[in-house]
Amino acid sequence: MAEEIKTSAKVDIPKILTSQRSFFEEGITFDVSERISRLKALKKLIKEREKDIAEALFKDFKKPEFETYATETAIILSELKLIIKKLEKWAAPKKVKSSLLNFPSSDHIYPQPYGNVLVLAPWNYPFQLSVSPAIGALAAGNTVVIKPSEFAPATSQLTKEIFAEVYPEAQAAVVLGGVEASKELLEQKWDYVFFTGSVPVGRIVAQAIAPNLTPATLELGGKNPCIIHKSAKIELAAKRIVWGKFINAGQTCISPDYILIDKKKKTEFTEAVKKEIKAAFGESPKESPDYARIINKKNFERLKAMLEGQTIITGGETSADDNYIAPTLLNEPSLDSEVMQEEIFGPILPVLSFSDEKEMEKIIAHYPDPLSLYVFAEDKDFLEKIMTTIRFGGGTINDVVVHFANKKLPFGGVGSSGYGGYHGKFSFDTFTHKKSISKRATWIDIPLRYAPYEGKLSLIKKLMKRL
Ligand code: NAD
């Protein structure tokens, strides 16, 4: 599988940032039509390089072309289409109702780019998760430095080529490298940082940018529960879960991490899952062209170790030569076991059962706030209870993962799964400071607020009551 990019020692990071600061100060990015024409050029180029993107992802971890299109390229193209269509409107100052207290005035919100943005991306959707925040930042009128993951080198290299063809380095630069490059980037002063990755590194990022009070979005991970209620349509649940769990070989931040199922439905569910795995990937998923590999040896070994001592319902086969781990179902691992200690981030799905709702709630509460939660049920009261009482980033009812695809829904975590959200208009908002302006008229100056205050208190009280 993919060889890690070792270093970016030749890249002069402070020099790039200095050039981006000057570029921003020149005001070129304030021109919305300039932003749109670059984004159009980027869209055209991504379309032209669609095959190359698929090849890069295949080289990095044998990601099937269909999955690359559906979960990387198509998402970016549709995001770009929306931005190009709406940017003029989003970027225009918005008139808001003015306050009687300021009479007479006219009030506006001016969308203002932050300035110089840093995007740090992970390896699991290496194209989408580098490009999606970057186009949000550029659309909002910022410059951007993107640091894609060192663990998806072919895709990261291609991302660099694509941006270099459309943008001057002073506006958008892709810096290749690993932890050292990341650390050096974080030593600089940014106006906004957008980080996607693990919880421990998220903490490092938050600490690194705290001295400058840099605003940030942290898109992190966690253990995502997938609840199956006794009222659920089990066969359909199994089909949808097999798709959402094993796409990208389970290396998805919003992948269902573990199943929590009503005891009475467990056998029906596990049998249905076995059938669906066979239907999707055949008798031997290793031979299937539709099943990706684990990104690298380190993660392969980490996942393999999670299987040790567990009761396997189906799957469990591994092969070190190409970092293959079969789609695997585990039976009732204890909460102390390795597989239930951390985010799995691979094609292993523990099945835990519960006898009553209290037991289910206790297991969910055992873990920090998940990025996603899924629930399969036809019982409306049960669904309502889950939606209103449990804290999680976002989720899907009667399916998994697909809430990610709706650009009208902000995507992000809560608590330890991160903060901030993006996609569609939310991306533009993320990278935009909303500058609030009251424009006072000068033809009159109402004296109420000025000292001396004698005799004015009752008047202001009357006025405040009307607001
Ligand atoms: P990671 O946290 O190891 O790396 C992410 C980025 O941070 C990379 O660019 C890496 O070079 C950099 N980095 C790593 N160590 C660093 C350090 N010590 N200091 C500074 N920078 C450092 O994450 P990963 O392994 O690439 O991705 C998997 C994780 O990302 C999972 O936890 C997953 O849940 C999460 N994730 C979250 C989302 C989301 O949208 N919330 C999406 C995808 C992945």
mmCIF file of C-alpha atoms in Angstrom, residues 9 22 42 45 67 127 160 164 167 205 236 241 259 274 276 284-285 292 352 401 445 448:
data_model
loop_
_atom_site.group_PDB
_atom_site.id
_atom_site.type_symbol
_atom_site.label_atom_id
_atom_site.label_comp_id
_atom_site.label_asym_id
_atom_site.label_seq_id
_atom_site.Cartn_x
_atom_site.Cartn_y
_atom_site.Cartn_z
ATOM 1 C CA ALA A 9 12.070 20.106 4.380
ATOM 2 C CA SER A 22 0.713 40.169 1.076
ATOM 3 C CA LEU A 42 -10.859 24.371 -10.411
ATOM 4 C CA LEU A 45 -9.765 20.817 -13.942
ATOM 5 C CA GLU A 67 -16.339 4.813 -4.231
ATOM 6 C CA PHE A 127 -9.066 14.305 -1.740
ATOM 7 C CA LYS A 160 -0.922 19.771 -5.062
ATOM 8 C CA ALA A 164 -0.923 24.713 -8.533
ATOM 9 C CA TYR A 167 -4.071 29.179 -8.116
ATOM 10 C CA VAL A 205 -3.859 21.612 17.276
ATOM 11 C CA LEU A 236 -33.053 -3.352 5.314
ATOM 12 C CA ILE A 241 -25.248 -0.965 7.566
ATOM 13 C CA ILE A 259 -24.047 -2.123 16.854
ATOM 14 C CA LYS A 274 -23.691 -12.311 6.607
ATOM 15 C CA GLU A 276 -25.449 -8.877 2.678
ATOM 16 C CA SER A 284 -14.058 -13.938 -0.834
ATOM 17 C CA PRO A 285 -14.062 -10.149 -0.307
ATOM 18 C CA ALA A 292 -10.607 -1.243 -0.299
ATOM 19 C CA LEU A 352 -23.570 -5.667 21.433
ATOM 20 C CA VAL A 401 -23.604 7.892 6.893
ATOM 21 C CA ASP A 445 -29.339 63.473 17.055
ATOM 22 C CA LEU A 448 -31.997 60.865 25.312
#
